[in-house]
Amino acid sequence: MTRSPRVIIVGAGVAGIATGVALRDAGFHDFRIIEKADDVGGVWQWNRYPGLSCDVPSQIYQFSFATKPDWPRVFATQPQIQGYMCDVVDDNGLREHLTLGTEVRAARFDGTGWEVTTDAGTERCDFLICATGILHHPNVPDISGRDEFEGDVVHTARWDPETETAGRRIAVVGNGSTGVQVATALQPVAEQLTLYSRSPQWVIGAPTDATQPRALTWALRSDAVARVAYRAGLASSGLLVDVVTKPTWRRRAVQSLARRHLGRLRDPVLRERLRPDYEPLCKRQVVSGGFHRAIQQPNVEVLRQGIDRFTPAGLVASDGHERAHDLVILATGFKAHNYMRPMQLVGRDGITIEDQWRDGPSAYRMTAIPGFPNLFTVLGPNSPIGSLSQHWAAELTGAYIAAWMRRWAVGAFDTVEVTQAATDAFNSQVRQAMPSTVWATGCDSWYLTESGNVDLWPFNGRTMSRMLSTPDPADFTLAGPA
Ligand code: NAP
């Protein structure tokens, strides 16, 4: 018996594209990628704020099947990455599988597959893949008085290209990777820029504006060199895993880069104001070549305060002082643990994703959830943000899912559901590994779920490879065909 699964992939970012290519490589062509935005790219489509570039070198931040020799910069800009994602979709024949501008609202398991409700109606699939991203839902703080504010307010993840910035009194709220990039980019054009830096973050200096050396571009045009370079890039991200997961001298050496970078700030008052009270690398590390230069310019004020309220003219900081602003930029991050929600997911026996995740999101090896047969997540809970390559993790997960589908195609089962016991065992391994990571050294970050768990991958790449190379039927309940 051979049959071809009908598959719906939700999301056309890194995870959705990697999954589409994995299915195609496995010989499955009956799939649709449904994306609510009008273009592909995920975070690189939604985030368009001034100064956005990737703080991971482009030669690592790419798919293994689509290495690009000629990245213009060492750290590519948002339009360059967005353009790359479009090219990958076109070059890999995914365009015909795409449905853009359509939101998946709900999905219900019907005994053998999923009934998926979108803006456009309802359709059925055998497998549902949630590639819905992590940093997707903007965290918009509920600050009182916002309706009375006479200026403009924008969240960085929903940047309006019409937003006027030149000659304005700009407030940037938040100083994570985003706040640092947008403040650095807007300082030269702003009349006055105020950075509300409630909790300072460690910054590591890097040549984030550097162009990619021509000799490297030339060398990477050879496929053999490109393959070696890609593998070397992955291996270098393995060094980062070691640094963040083990408390060794190597971690201390990298942490000292952040301390030294802060030490080079000339203004001693500013230096102390920006000194975090936790270990470098505990939060997602901020990397910037221009931030310290920008914040020492005369039109910049850095506050170590949060916001108390809006007034018609501006913001009142938590020290009670009011400052006038024309534009308030909320660089306040994301609700990182929403995953596929607010999609209404109803699995076996009517169990909802809210029921299953009442103690916070969790999954078996990032990808399978008890109670939700024939559903997989790509870059789901415990994904390796801040250590391994996300592209690589997404490709590996896509291939793992395709391996299950191959078994389905030959009639080995109709439904596959991970057991609660296997999921608990995986999560217990995660909990045991977490205390030695730098993320658990006592800072508040978006890595933490509401219940205080670190929602990251605490293992190395080899472990991920081993866990996702071959499906382990002992960890799953298989049913059918009748
Ligand atoms: P973030 O790291 O979560 O930072 C949010 C900032 O907003 C923090 O400084 C936070 O302060 C502040 N904040 C939140 N609510 C506030 C309030 N009510 N009043 C005052 N301040 C408030 O968010 P992000 O900077 O958007 O970065 C999120 C992640 O996106 C990064 O960690 C990274 O993974 C990714 N990213 C990557 C790149 C890249 O180049 N690859 C660029 C940008 C972002 P507290 O810390 O005090 O809460």
mmCIF file with all atom_site columns, N, CA, C and O in Angstrom, residues 397-437:
data_model
loop_
_atom_site.group_PDB
_atom_site.id
_atom_site.type_symbol
_atom_site.label_atom_id
_atom_site.label_alt_id
_atom_site.label_comp_id
_atom_site.label_asym_id
_atom_site.label_entity_id
_atom_site.label_seq_id
_atom_site.pdbx_PDB_ins_code
_atom_site.Cartn_x
_atom_site.Cartn_y
_atom_site.Cartn_z
_atom_site.occupancy
_atom_site.B_iso_or_equiv
_atom_site.pdbx_formal_charge
_atom_site.auth_seq_id
_atom_site.auth_comp_id
_atom_site.auth_asym_id
_atom_site.auth_atom_id
_atom_site.pdbx_PDB_model_num
ATOM 1   N N  . THR A 1 397 ? 14.393 18.724 11.900 1.00 0.00 ? 397 THR A N  1
ATOM 2   C CA . THR A 1 397 ? 13.035 18.396 12.345 1.00 0.00 ? 397 THR A CA 1
ATOM 3   C C  . THR A 1 397 ? 12.151 18.072 11.137 1.00 0.00 ? 397 THR A C  1
ATOM 4   O O  . THR A 1 397 ? 11.336 17.139 11.176 1.00 0.00 ? 397 THR A O  1
ATOM 5   N N  . GLY A 1 398 ? 12.326 18.848 10.063 1.00 0.00 ? 398 GLY A N  1
ATOM 6   C CA . GLY A 1 398 ? 11.545 18.591 8.845  1.00 0.00 ? 398 GLY A CA 1
ATOM 7   C C  . GLY A 1 398 ? 11.818 17.180 8.326  1.00 0.00 ? 398 GLY A C  1
ATOM 8   O O  . GLY A 1 398 ? 10.891 16.447 7.943  1.00 0.00 ? 398 GLY A O  1
ATOM 9   N N  . ALA A 1 399 ? 13.081 16.777 8.330  1.00 0.00 ? 399 ALA A N  1
ATOM 10  C CA . ALA A 1 399 ? 13.440 15.439 7.829  1.00 0.00 ? 399 ALA A CA 1
ATOM 11  C C  . ALA A 1 399 ? 12.865 14.356 8.757  1.00 0.00 ? 399 ALA A C  1
ATOM 12  O O  . ALA A 1 399 ? 12.430 13.291 8.304  1.00 0.00 ? 399 ALA A O  1
ATOM 13  N N  . TYR A 1 400 ? 12.849 14.636 10.059 1.00 0.00 ? 400 TYR A N  1
ATOM 14  C CA . TYR A 1 400 ? 12.291 13.693 11.040 1.00 0.00 ? 400 TYR A CA 1
ATOM 15  C C  . TYR A 1 400 ? 10.790 13.481 10.782 1.00 0.00 ? 400 TYR A C  1
ATOM 16  O O  . TYR A 1 400 ? 10.285 12.352 10.762 1.00 0.00 ? 400 TYR A O  1
ATOM 17  N N  . ILE A 1 401 ? 10.099 14.580 10.531 1.00 0.00 ? 401 ILE A N  1
ATOM 18  C CA . ILE A 1 401 ? 8.657  14.495 10.265 1.00 0.00 ? 401 ILE A CA 1
ATOM 19  C C  . ILE A 1 401 ? 8.425  13.725 8.958  1.00 0.00 ? 401 ILE A C  1
ATOM 20  O O  . ILE A 1 401 ? 7.530  12.863 8.865  1.00 0.00 ? 401 ILE A O  1
ATOM 21  N N  . ALA A 1 402 ? 9.263  14.010 7.961  1.00 0.00 ? 402 ALA A N  1
ATOM 22  C CA . ALA A 1 402 ? 9.120  13.308 6.677  1.00 0.00 ? 402 ALA A CA 1
ATOM 23  C C  . ALA A 1 402 ? 9.342  11.804 6.862  1.00 0.00 ? 402 ALA A C  1
ATOM 24  O O  . ALA A 1 402 ? 8.694  10.986 6.192  1.00 0.00 ? 402 ALA A O  1
ATOM 25  N N  . ALA A 1 403 ? 10.222 11.449 7.800  1.00 0.00 ? 403 ALA A N  1
ATOM 26  C CA . ALA A 1 403 ? 10.463 10.017 8.052  1.00 0.00 ? 403 ALA A CA 1
ATOM 27  C C  . ALA A 1 403 ? 9.199  9.349  8.602  1.00 0.00 ? 403 ALA A C  1
ATOM 28  O O  . ALA A 1 403 ? 8.865  8.216  8.242  1.00 0.00 ? 403 ALA A O  1
ATOM 29  N N  . TRP A 1 404 ? 8.461  10.046 9.476  1.00 0.00 ? 404 TRP A N  1
ATOM 30  C CA . TRP A 1 404 ? 7.174  9.506  9.954  1.00 0.00 ? 404 TRP A CA 1
ATOM 31  C C  . TRP A 1 404 ? 6.207  9.357  8.787  1.00 0.00 ? 404 TRP A C  1
ATOM 32  O O  . TRP A 1 404 ? 5.471  8.367  8.677  1.00 0.00 ? 404 TRP A O  1
ATOM 33  N N  . MET A 1 405 ? 6.206  10.349 7.928  1.00 0.00 ? 405 MET A N  1
ATOM 34  C CA . MET A 1 405 ? 5.245  10.312 6.808  1.00 0.00 ? 405 MET A CA 1
ATOM 35  C C  . MET A 1 405 ? 5.559  9.161  5.851  1.00 0.00 ? 405 MET A C  1
ATOM 36  O O  . MET A 1 405 ? 4.644  8.600  5.255  1.00 0.00 ? 405 MET A O  1
ATOM 37  N N  . ARG A 1 406 ? 6.821  8.851  5.716  1.00 0.00 ? 406 ARG A N  1
ATOM 38  C CA . ARG A 1 406 ? 7.178  7.703  4.842  1.00 0.00 ? 406 ARG A CA 1
ATOM 39  C C  . ARG A 1 406 ? 6.521  6.433  5.372  1.00 0.00 ? 406 ARG A C  1
ATOM 40  O O  . ARG A 1 406 ? 6.022  5.608  4.626  1.00 0.00 ? 406 ARG A O  1
ATOM 41  N N  . ARG A 1 407 ? 6.521  6.288  6.709  1.00 0.00 ? 407 ARG A N  1
ATOM 42  C CA . ARG A 1 407 ? 5.892  5.099  7.304  1.00 0.00 ? 407 ARG A CA 1
ATOM 43  C C  . ARG A 1 407 ? 4.380  5.139  7.096  1.00 0.00 ? 407 ARG A C  1
ATOM 44  O O  . ARG A 1 407 ? 3.750  4.113  6.844  1.00 0.00 ? 407 ARG A O  1
ATOM 45  N N  . TRP A 1 408 ? 3.823  6.341  7.224  1.00 0.00 ? 408 TRP A N  1
ATOM 46  C CA . TRP A 1 408 ? 2.379  6.484  6.977  1.00 0.00 ? 408 TRP A CA 1
ATOM 47  C C  . TRP A 1 408 ? 2.072  6.110  5.528  1.00 0.00 ? 408 TRP A C  1
ATOM 48  O O  . TRP A 1 408 ? 1.090  5.413  5.240  1.00 0.00 ? 408 TRP A O  1
ATOM 49  N N  . ALA A 1 409 ? 2.932  6.549  4.614  1.00 0.00 ? 409 ALA A N  1
ATOM 50  C CA . ALA A 1 409 ? 2.687  6.347  3.177  1.00 0.00 ? 409 ALA A CA 1
ATOM 51  C C  . ALA A 1 409 ? 2.628  4.865  2.815  1.00 0.00 ? 409 ALA A C  1
ATOM 52  O O  . ALA A 1 409 ? 1.888  4.478  1.911  1.00 0.00 ? 409 ALA A O  1
ATOM 53  N N  . VAL A 1 410 ? 3.389  4.037  3.538  1.00 0.00 ? 410 VAL A N  1
ATOM 54  C CA . VAL A 1 410 ? 3.353  2.606  3.226  1.00 0.00 ? 410 VAL A CA 1
ATOM 55  C C  . VAL A 1 410 ? 2.317  1.867  4.094  1.00 0.00 ? 410 VAL A C  1
ATOM 56  O O  . VAL A 1 410 ? 2.291  0.637  4.142  1.00 0.00 ? 410 VAL A O  1
ATOM 57  N N  . GLY A 1 411 ? 1.513  2.638  4.792  1.00 0.00 ? 411 GLY A N  1
ATOM 58  C CA . GLY A 1 411 ? 0.405  2.035  5.522  1.00 0.00 ? 411 GLY A CA 1
ATOM 59  C C  . GLY A 1 411 ? 0.777  1.458  6.876  1.00 0.00 ? 411 GLY A C  1
ATOM 60  O O  . GLY A 1 411 ? 0.042  0.643  7.432  1.00 0.00 ? 411 GLY A O  1
ATOM 61  N N  . ALA A 1 412 ? 1.897  1.892  7.447  1.00 0.00 ? 412 ALA A N  1
ATOM 62  C CA . ALA A 1 412 ? 2.292  1.367  8.758  1.00 0.00 ? 412 ALA A CA 1
ATOM 63  C C  . ALA A 1 412 ? 1.355  1.848  9.869  1.00 0.00 ? 412 ALA A C  1
ATOM 64  O O  . ALA A 1 412 ? 1.251  1.216  10.923 1.00 0.00 ? 412 ALA A O  1
ATOM 65  N N  . PHE A 1 413 ? 0.699  2.948  9.654  1.00 0.00 ? 413 PHE A N  1
ATOM 66  C CA . PHE A 1 413 ? -0.247 3.464  10.657 1.00 0.00 ? 413 PHE A CA 1
ATOM 67  C C  . PHE A 1 413 ? -1.099 4.551  9.993  1.00 0.00 ? 413 PHE A C  1
ATOM 68  O O  . PHE A 1 413 ? -0.749 5.060  8.901  1.00 0.00 ? 413 PHE A O  1
ATOM 69  N N  . ASP A 1 414 ? -2.172 4.903  10.651 1.00 0.00 ? 414 ASP A N  1
ATOM 70  C CA . ASP A 1 414 ? -2.961 6.075  10.226 1.00 0.00 ? 414 ASP A CA 1
ATOM 71  C C  . ASP A 1 414 ? -2.650 7.275  11.111 1.00 0.00 ? 414 ASP A C  1
ATOM 72  O O  . ASP A 1 414 ? -2.633 8.410  10.647 1.00 0.00 ? 414 ASP A O  1
ATOM 73  N N  . THR A 1 415 ? -2.466 6.987  12.405 1.00 0.00 ? 415 THR A N  1
ATOM 74  C CA . THR A 1 415 ? -2.187 8.106  13.310 1.00 0.00 ? 415 THR A CA 1
ATOM 75  C C  . THR A 1 415 ? -0.981 7.773  14.186 1.00 0.00 ? 415 THR A C  1
ATOM 76  O O  . THR A 1 415 ? -0.779 6.624  14.597 1.00 0.00 ? 415 THR A O  1
ATOM 77  N N  . VAL A 1 416 ? -0.210 8.811  14.464 1.00 0.00 ? 416 VAL A N  1
ATOM 78  C CA . VAL A 1 416 ? 0.971  8.667  15.314 1.00 0.00 ? 416 VAL A CA 1
ATOM 79  C C  . VAL A 1 416 ? 0.890  9.745  16.395 1.00 0.00 ? 416 VAL A C  1
ATOM 80  O O  . VAL A 1 416 ? 0.665  10.916 16.096 1.00 0.00 ? 416 VAL A O  1
ATOM 81  N N  . GLU A 1 417 ? 1.010  9.301  17.661 1.00 0.00 ? 417 GLU A N  1
ATOM 82  C CA . GLU A 1 417 ? 0.892  10.258 18.765 1.00 0.00 ? 417 GLU A CA 1
ATOM 83  C C  . GLU A 1 417 ? 1.971  9.953  19.796 1.00 0.00 ? 417 GLU A C  1
ATOM 84  O O  . GLU A 1 417 ? 2.102  8.799  20.240 1.00 0.00 ? 417 GLU A O  1
ATOM 85  N N  . VAL A 1 418 ? 2.717  10.955 20.168 1.00 0.00 ? 418 VAL A N  1
ATOM 86  C CA . VAL A 1 418 ? 3.757  10.736 21.173 1.00 0.00 ? 418 VAL A CA 1
ATOM 87  C C  . VAL A 1 418 ? 3.116  10.431 22.524 1.00 0.00 ? 418 VAL A C  1
ATOM 88  O O  . VAL A 1 418 ? 2.047  10.960 22.851 1.00 0.00 ? 418 VAL A O  1
ATOM 89  N N  . THR A 1 419 ? 3.761  9.569  23.298 1.00 0.00 ? 419 THR A N  1
ATOM 90  C CA . THR A 1 419 ? 3.192  9.247  24.613 1.00 0.00 ? 419 THR A CA 1
ATOM 91  C C  . THR A 1 419 ? 3.555  10.331 25.632 1.00 0.00 ? 419 THR A C  1
ATOM 92  O O  . THR A 1 419 ? 4.569  11.031 25.473 1.00 0.00 ? 419 THR A O  1
ATOM 93  N N  . GLN A 1 420 ? 2.714  10.412 26.657 1.00 0.00 ? 420 GLN A N  1
ATOM 94  C CA . GLN A 1 420 ? 3.006  11.367 27.728 1.00 0.00 ? 420 GLN A CA 1
ATOM 95  C C  . GLN A 1 420 ? 4.300  10.952 28.440 1.00 0.00 ? 420 GLN A C  1
ATOM 96  O O  . GLN A 1 420 ? 5.123  11.797 28.812 1.00 0.00 ? 420 GLN A O  1
ATOM 97  N N  . ALA A 1 421 ? 4.485  9.635  28.584 1.00 0.00 ? 421 ALA A N  1
ATOM 98  C CA . ALA A 1 421 ? 5.677  9.159  29.314 1.00 0.00 ? 421 ALA A CA 1
ATOM 99  C C  . ALA A 1 421 ? 6.955  9.572  28.588 1.00 0.00 ? 421 ALA A C  1
ATOM 100 O O  . ALA A 1 421 ? 7.925  10.035 29.215 1.00 0.00 ? 421 ALA A O  1
ATOM 101 N N  . ALA A 1 422 ? 6.982  9.441  27.257 1.00 0.00 ? 422 ALA A N  1
ATOM 102 C CA . ALA A 1 422 ? 8.189  9.813  26.508 1.00 0.00 ? 422 ALA A CA 1
ATOM 103 C C  . ALA A 1 422 ? 8.415  11.317 26.576 1.00 0.00 ? 422 ALA A C  1
ATOM 104 O O  . ALA A 1 422 ? 9.554  11.794 26.669 1.00 0.00 ? 422 ALA A O  1
ATOM 105 N N  . THR A 1 423 ? 7.309  12.058 26.553 1.00 0.00 ? 423 THR A N  1
ATOM 106 C CA . THR A 1 423 ? 7.420  13.530 26.621 1.00 0.00 ? 423 THR A CA 1
ATOM 107 C C  . THR A 1 423 ? 7.943  13.936 28.002 1.00 0.00 ? 423 THR A C  1
ATOM 108 O O  . THR A 1 423 ? 8.822  14.805 28.126 1.00 0.00 ? 423 THR A O  1
ATOM 109 N N  . ASP A 1 424 ? 7.412  13.283 29.046 1.00 0.00 ? 424 ASP A N  1
ATOM 110 C CA . ASP A 1 424 ? 7.878  13.593 30.402 1.00 0.00 ? 424 ASP A CA 1
ATOM 111 C C  . ASP A 1 424 ? 9.352  13.235 30.559 1.00 0.00 ? 424 ASP A C  1
ATOM 112 O O  . ASP A 1 424 ? 10.120 13.969 31.197 1.00 0.00 ? 424 ASP A O  1
ATOM 113 N N  . ALA A 1 425 ? 9.749  12.108 29.969 1.00 0.00 ? 425 ALA A N  1
ATOM 114 C CA . ALA A 1 425 ? 11.152 11.685 30.096 1.00 0.00 ? 425 ALA A CA 1
ATOM 115 C C  . ALA A 1 425 ? 12.075 12.705 29.421 1.00 0.00 ? 425 ALA A C  1
ATOM 116 O O  . ALA A 1 425 ? 13.126 13.079 29.960 1.00 0.00 ? 425 ALA A O  1
ATOM 117 N N  . PHE A 1 426 ? 11.661 13.178 28.234 1.00 0.00 ? 426 PHE A N  1
ATOM 118 C CA . PHE A 1 426 ? 12.478 14.186 27.546 1.00 0.00 ? 426 PHE A CA 1
ATOM 119 C C  . PHE A 1 426 ? 12.569 15.456 28.389 1.00 0.00 ? 426 PHE A C  1
ATOM 120 O O  . PHE A 1 426 ? 13.648 16.027 28.588 1.00 0.00 ? 426 PHE A O  1
ATOM 121 N N  . ASN A 1 427 ? 11.424 15.883 28.912 1.00 0.00 ? 427 ASN A N  1
ATOM 122 C CA . ASN A 1 427 ? 11.428 17.128 29.694 1.00 0.00 ? 427 ASN A CA 1
ATOM 123 C C  . ASN A 1 427 ? 12.201 16.987 30.999 1.00 0.00 ? 427 ASN A C  1
ATOM 124 O O  . ASN A 1 427 ? 12.774 17.963 31.488 1.00 0.00 ? 427 ASN A O  1
ATOM 125 N N  . SER A 1 428 ? 12.242 15.775 31.516 1.00 0.00 ? 428 SER A N  1
ATOM 126 C CA . SER A 1 428 ? 13.043 15.549 32.718 1.00 0.00 ? 428 SER A CA 1
ATOM 127 C C  . SER A 1 428 ? 14.544 15.671 32.387 1.00 0.00 ? 428 SER A C  1
ATOM 128 O O  . SER A 1 428 ? 15.324 16.258 33.143 1.00 0.00 ? 428 SER A O  1
ATOM 129 N N  . GLN A 1 429 ? 14.933 15.149 31.206 1.00 0.00 ? 429 GLN A N  1
ATOM 130 C CA . GLN A 1 429 ? 16.330 15.316 30.759 1.00 0.00 ? 429 GLN A CA 1
ATOM 131 C C  . GLN A 1 429 ? 16.668 16.810 30.611 1.00 0.00 ? 429 GLN A C  1
ATOM 132 O O  . GLN A 1 429 ? 17.751 17.251 30.983 1.00 0.00 ? 429 GLN A O  1
ATOM 133 N N  . VAL A 1 430 ? 15.713 17.552 30.045 1.00 0.00 ? 430 VAL A N  1
ATOM 134 C CA . VAL A 1 430 ? 15.927 18.997 29.856 1.00 0.00 ? 430 VAL A CA 1
ATOM 135 C C  . VAL A 1 430 ? 16.132 19.660 31.216 1.00 0.00 ? 430 VAL A C  1
ATOM 136 O O  . VAL A 1 430 ? 17.072 20.441 31.420 1.00 0.00 ? 430 VAL A O  1
ATOM 137 N N  . ARG A 1 431 ? 15.259 19.311 32.173 1.00 0.00 ? 431 ARG A N  1
ATOM 138 C CA . ARG A 1 431 ? 15.344 19.946 33.497 1.00 0.00 ? 431 ARG A CA 1
ATOM 139 C C  . ARG A 1 431 ? 16.669 19.626 34.169 1.00 0.00 ? 431 ARG A C  1
ATOM 140 O O  . ARG A 1 431 ? 17.283 20.465 34.817 1.00 0.00 ? 431 ARG A O  1
ATOM 141 N N  . GLN A 1 432 ? 17.136 18.379 33.986 1.00 0.00 ? 432 GLN A N  1
ATOM 142 C CA . GLN A 1 432 ? 18.416 17.998 34.615 1.00 0.00 ? 432 GLN A CA 1
ATOM 143 C C  . GLN A 1 432 ? 19.600 18.749 33.995 1.00 0.00 ? 432 GLN A C  1
ATOM 144 O O  . GLN A 1 432 ? 20.573 19.052 34.654 1.00 0.00 ? 432 GLN A O  1
ATOM 145 N N  . ALA A 1 433 ? 19.493 19.018 32.693 1.00 0.00 ? 433 ALA A N  1
ATOM 146 C CA . ALA A 1 433 ? 20.617 19.666 32.001 1.00 0.00 ? 433 ALA A CA 1
ATOM 147 C C  . ALA A 1 433 ? 20.645 21.176 32.232 1.00 0.00 ? 433 ALA A C  1
ATOM 148 O O  . ALA A 1 433 ? 21.692 21.807 32.108 1.00 0.00 ? 433 ALA A O  1
ATOM 149 N N  . MET A 1 434 ? 19.491 21.747 32.568 1.00 0.00 ? 434 MET A N  1
ATOM 150 C CA . MET A 1 434 ? 19.386 23.205 32.576 1.00 0.00 ? 434 MET A CA 1
ATOM 151 C C  . MET A 1 434 ? 20.235 23.925 33.634 1.00 0.00 ? 434 MET A C  1
ATOM 152 O O  . MET A 1 434 ? 20.793 24.988 33.360 1.00 0.00 ? 434 MET A O  1
ATOM 153 N N  . PRO A 1 435 ? 20.370 23.389 34.866 1.00 0.00 ? 435 PRO A N  1
ATOM 154 C CA . PRO A 1 435 ? 21.071 24.168 35.895 1.00 0.00 ? 435 PRO A CA 1
ATOM 155 C C  . PRO A 1 435 ? 22.504 24.557 35.528 1.00 0.00 ? 435 PRO A C  1
ATOM 156 O O  . PRO A 1 435 ? 23.008 25.570 36.025 1.00 0.00 ? 435 PRO A O  1
ATOM 157 N N  . SER A 1 436 ? 23.170 23.807 34.673 1.00 0.00 ? 436 SER A N  1
ATOM 158 C CA . SER A 1 436 ? 24.552 24.195 34.348 1.00 0.00 ? 436 SER A CA 1
ATOM 159 C C  . SER A 1 436 ? 24.611 25.194 33.197 1.00 0.00 ? 436 SER A C  1
ATOM 160 O O  . SER A 1 436 ? 25.692 25.636 32.812 1.00 0.00 ? 436 SER A O  1
ATOM 161 N N  . THR A 1 437 ? 23.461 25.551 32.647 1.00 0.00 ? 437 THR A N  1
ATOM 162 C CA . THR A 1 437 ? 23.489 26.521 31.550 1.00 0.00 ? 437 THR A CA 1
ATOM 163 C C  . THR A 1 437 ? 23.582 27.944 32.108 1.00 0.00 ? 437 THR A C  1
ATOM 164 O O  . THR A 1 437 ? 23.189 28.208 33.250 1.00 0.00 ? 437 THR A O  1
#
